[in-house]
XYZ file of C-alpha atoms in Angstrom:
124
model
C -53.802 84.115 22.561
C -57.557 83.794 23.541
C -57.725 80.241 22.811
C -55.120 79.645 26.053
C -56.826 81.950 28.020
C -59.764 79.701 27.105
C -58.151 76.455 27.913
C -56.598 77.756 30.949
C -60.028 79.024 32.702
C -61.524 75.428 31.254
C -58.240 73.239 33.259
C -59.211 75.669 36.208
C -62.804 75.156 36.129
C -62.571 71.418 35.913
C -60.254 71.492 38.395
C -62.410 72.251 41.008
C -64.386 69.513 40.543
C -62.208 67.044 39.301
C -59.409 67.178 41.763
C -61.631 66.081 44.629
C -63.740 63.456 42.871
C -60.488 61.501 41.789
C -58.885 62.146 45.919
C -61.640 60.538 46.949
C -61.673 57.985 44.191
C -58.072 57.669 45.178
C -58.548 56.655 48.956
C -60.871 53.440 46.938
C -59.158 52.957 43.959
C -55.283 53.792 43.224
C -53.669 53.879 46.720
C -50.572 55.726 45.135
C -50.752 59.647 45.261
C -47.921 59.594 42.459
C -50.413 57.657 39.761
C -53.401 59.577 40.848
C -51.408 62.516 40.072
C -49.921 61.282 36.851
C -53.936 60.758 36.018
C -54.519 64.561 36.591
C -51.557 65.373 34.533
C -53.459 63.541 31.816
C -56.754 64.929 33.030
C -55.619 68.393 32.055
C -53.801 68.062 29.196
C -56.482 65.832 27.725
C -58.611 68.747 28.169
C -56.175 71.940 27.289
C -55.999 69.956 23.580
C -59.333 69.746 23.066
C -59.656 73.279 23.419
C -56.765 74.088 21.540
C -58.338 72.018 18.388
C -61.655 73.442 18.543
C -63.578 71.145 20.429
C -67.734 72.098 20.852
C -68.492 72.413 24.386
C -71.900 72.042 25.530
C -72.132 76.188 25.554
C -70.941 76.170 21.705
C -72.770 72.988 20.456
C -74.581 73.606 17.894
C -75.878 70.416 15.546
C -74.564 70.424 11.622
C -75.801 67.792 9.950
C -73.449 68.533 6.894
C -71.211 65.567 6.379
C -67.126 66.079 6.137
C -66.323 63.916 3.699
C -62.808 64.701 3.615
C -61.848 65.477 7.300
C -57.456 65.922 6.517
C -57.854 68.286 3.679
C -56.905 70.749 5.396
C -53.981 69.085 6.913
C -51.690 69.061 3.109
C -52.164 72.381 2.914
C -51.008 73.884 5.845
C -47.971 71.861 6.699
C -46.728 73.698 9.743
C -50.172 73.412 11.166
C -50.090 69.634 10.739
C -46.643 69.460 12.515
C -47.634 71.731 15.203
C -50.627 68.904 15.700
C -48.868 66.275 15.136
C -46.457 68.123 17.991
C -49.741 68.553 20.520
C -50.249 64.412 20.312
C -47.158 63.839 21.052
C -47.787 63.404 25.049
C -50.891 61.228 24.202
C -48.147 58.629 22.476
C -46.070 59.045 26.037
C -49.069 58.904 29.276
C -50.839 56.161 27.153
C -48.255 53.533 28.488
C -47.696 55.401 31.577
C -51.231 54.633 32.563
C -52.756 51.677 30.912
C -50.819 48.227 30.428
C -53.446 47.893 27.057
C -51.679 50.846 25.456
C -47.601 49.025 25.709
C -47.076 48.236 22.506
C -46.893 50.711 19.272
C -49.616 49.287 17.587
C -52.258 50.043 20.231
C -51.053 53.701 20.950
C -51.022 54.242 17.184
C -54.835 53.366 16.874
C -55.898 54.535 19.643
C -54.039 57.807 18.117
C -55.713 57.393 14.866
C -58.912 57.167 16.470
C -58.940 60.340 18.887
C -58.171 62.494 16.130
C -60.351 60.966 14.173
C -63.377 62.001 15.951
C -61.346 65.476 16.106
C -61.543 65.781 12.772
C -64.987 64.532 11.958
C -66.613 66.370 14.778
C -65.296 70.059 14.717
């Protein structure tokens, strides 16, 4: 429950800085409030995902030179957690083609999903 509260606090803190920047950027580039809102929801979703999966933030950053040789080992032993992690990234696959035309095919979406989840697993 603490992680959810922590994620909400980080989302609010990010919103204080990101919303004004996006509003200024919107005047210069987007020309659409609908698209700007989708970008903001995607940003808040991704911030919450990184907070929930335990991605290190600047305050708790510790450099560890150990290499995780088998990053997906826990995924096999904890099937329920693996299913929840997959469910957590389903919106990621919906947001990508909506926001960027490059991700309109399933191959690019799957590749980006694999890259993002691999980076999260490697950095933990």
